[in-house]
Coordinates of C-alpha atoms in Angstrom, one line a residue:
L1 CA -4.0 -39.6 14.4
A2 CA -1.2 -40.5 12.0
D3 CA -3.4 -43.0 10.2
Q4 CA -6.2 -40.4 9.9
R5 CA -3.7 -37.9 8.4
R6 CA -2.4 -40.5 5.9
Y7 CA -6.0 -41.4 4.9
H8 CA -6.9 -37.8 4.5
R9 CA -3.9 -37.3 2.2
V10 CA -4.9 -40.2 0.1
L11 CA -8.5 -39.0 -0.2
K12 CA -7.3 -35.5 -1.2
L13 CA -5.5 -37.1 -4.2
S14 CA -8.5 -39.3 -5.1
D15 CA -11.7 -38.3 -6.9
K16 CA -13.8 -39.4 -3.9
A17 CA -15.0 -35.9 -2.8
G18 CA -17.9 -37.4 -0.8
E19 CA -15.6 -39.7 1.2
L20 CA -13.2 -36.9 1.7
A21 CA -16.0 -34.7 3.2
R22 CA -17.3 -37.6 5.3
H23 CA -13.9 -38.4 6.7
A24 CA -13.1 -34.7 7.3
Q25 CA -16.1 -34.4 9.7
S26 CA -14.6 -36.9 12.1
Y27 CA -11.0 -36.0 11.5
I28 CA -11.6 -32.3 12.2
A29 CA -13.5 -33.1 15.4
L30 CA -10.5 -35.3 16.5
L31 CA -8.0 -32.6 15.7
L32 CA -10.0 -30.0 17.6
Q33 CA -10.3 -32.4 20.5
K34 CA -6.5 -32.7 20.5
Q35 CA -6.3 -28.9 20.4
R36 CA -4.7 -28.9 16.9
S37 CA -7.0 -26.2 15.5
S38 CA -4.5 -25.1 12.8
D39 CA -4.3 -28.6 11.4
A40 CA -8.1 -28.8 11.6
L41 CA -8.4 -25.6 9.6
E42 CA -6.0 -27.0 7.0
V43 CA -8.2 -30.1 6.6
W44 CA -11.3 -27.9 6.4
G45 CA -9.5 -25.8 3.7
S46 CA -8.8 -28.8 1.6
C47 CA -12.4 -29.8 1.6
Y48 CA -13.7 -26.3 1.0
K49 CA -11.3 -25.9 -1.9
R50 CA -12.9 -28.9 -3.5
D51 CA -16.5 -28.1 -2.6
K52 CA -17.4 -24.5 -1.7
G53 CA -20.6 -25.9 0.0
F54 CA -18.7 -28.0 2.5
R55 CA -20.0 -27.4 6.0
L56 CA -19.3 -29.1 9.3
K57 CA -22.1 -30.7 11.1
E58 CA -21.2 -29.2 14.5
A59 CA -21.7 -25.5 15.2
R60 CA -18.9 -25.5 17.8
H61 CA -16.4 -27.0 15.4
T62 CA -17.3 -24.4 12.8
L63 CA -17.0 -21.5 15.3
A64 CA -13.7 -22.9 16.6
L65 CA -12.3 -23.0 13.0
A66 CA -13.5 -19.5 12.3
Q67 CA -11.8 -18.2 15.4
T68 CA -8.6 -20.0 14.4
A69 CA -8.8 -18.5 10.9
W70 CA -9.4 -15.1 12.4
K71 CA -6.4 -15.4 14.7
R72 CA -4.3 -16.4 11.7
M73 CA -5.7 -13.5 9.7
Q74 CA -7.1 -15.8 7.0
L75 CA -10.1 -13.5 6.3
P76 CA -11.5 -15.4 3.3
H77 CA -11.6 -18.6 5.3
T78 CA -13.0 -16.9 8.4
L79 CA -15.8 -15.3 6.3
A80 CA -16.5 -18.6 4.5
L81 CA -16.9 -20.5 7.8
L82 CA -19.2 -17.8 9.2
H83 CA -21.3 -17.4 6.0
G84 CA -24.7 -18.8 6.6
F85 CA -23.9 -19.9 10.2
E86 CA -27.2 -18.5 11.5
K87 CA -29.3 -20.6 9.1
A88 CA -27.1 -23.7 9.2
Y89 CA -27.0 -23.9 13.0
A90 CA -30.4 -22.2 13.7
G91 CA -31.2 -22.7 17.4
S92 CA -27.6 -23.0 18.5
D93 CA -26.6 -20.8 21.4
L94 CA -23.3 -20.2 19.5
V95 CA -25.1 -18.0 16.9
P96 CA -24.5 -14.7 18.8
Q97 CA -20.8 -15.5 19.1
A98 CA -20.6 -16.3 15.4
L99 CA -22.4 -13.0 14.6
E100 CA -20.1 -11.0 16.9
L101 CA -17.1 -12.6 15.2
T102 CA -18.6 -11.7 11.8
V103 CA -19.0 -8.1 12.9
R104 CA -15.4 -8.0 14.1
V105 CA -14.0 -9.5 10.9
L106 CA -16.0 -7.3 8.7
K107 CA -15.1 -4.1 10.6
Q108 CA -11.5 -4.8 11.8
G109 CA -10.3 -7.2 9.1
A110 CA -12.1 -6.6 5.9
N111 CA -12.8 -2.9 6.5
K112 CA -16.4 -3.3 5.5
P113 CA -18.2 -1.4 8.4
D114 CA -21.5 -1.0 6.4
Q115 CA -21.8 -4.8 6.2
A116 CA -20.8 -5.1 9.8
V117 CA -23.5 -2.7 10.9
R118 CA -26.1 -4.7 8.9
V119 CA -25.1 -7.9 10.8
F120 CA -25.2 -5.9 14.1
M121 CA -28.7 -4.7 13.4
R122 CA -29.9 -8.3 13.1
M123 CA -28.1 -9.1 16.3
K124 CA -29.8 -6.2 18.0
I125 CA -33.3 -7.5 16.9
R126 CA -32.7 -11.2 17.7
Y127 CA -30.4 -10.9 20.8
P128 CA -30.9 -7.5 22.3
A129 CA -29.6 -8.2 25.8
H130 CA -26.9 -10.7 24.8
A131 CA -23.3 -9.8 25.8
C132 CA -22.1 -10.5 22.2
T133 CA -24.5 -7.8 20.9
Q134 CA -23.0 -5.4 23.4
E135 CA -19.5 -6.3 22.3
A136 CA -20.5 -5.9 18.6
A137 CA -21.9 -2.4 19.5
W138 CA -18.5 -1.6 21.1
I139 CA -16.7 -2.8 18.0
L140 CA -18.9 -0.5 15.9
R141 CA -18.8 2.4 18.3
D142 CA -17.5 4.8 15.5
E143 CA -20.4 3.8 13.2
L144 CA -23.2 3.7 15.7
P145 CA -24.0 7.1 17.3
G146 CA -24.3 6.7 21.1
A147 CA -23.0 3.1 21.2
A148 CA -19.9 4.0 23.2
Q149 CA -22.2 5.3 26.0
A150 CA -24.5 2.3 25.9
P151 CA -24.9 0.6 29.3
G152 CA -22.7 -2.5 29.6
A153 CA -20.4 -1.4 26.9
P154 CA -16.7 -2.1 27.8
A155 CA -14.8 1.0 28.8

């Protein structure tokens, strides 16, 4: 792990953006495996800072970093990680969780309930019976008439 960290630091100082991105994929996976999500988020941030199109190959790693960023109230990083999740990881069973987190961040963190409602409407169409859709409805209960009384909504 120490060698990986040193190599990452060297790459950050170099002009080898491609190698930095390639190394970060495996380094972030290793950090998440070792339950060092804050360090993994930092590594992702250094890559994202250099290339706004940087995206992890694994949906579960991206969602884990987005959850860490949300817990640390790093809203720009959270939204950047979640942006385009649905398309980038189409077919992943983590998409509903990512959309729910997007709704939560937009409503509770960014104070953009209109955008959150738009994400929720997509969830309602694509994942009508999913628990994440019900949770998103609960988060938006003030914006959605009748959502608080919806069956399965948390009390």
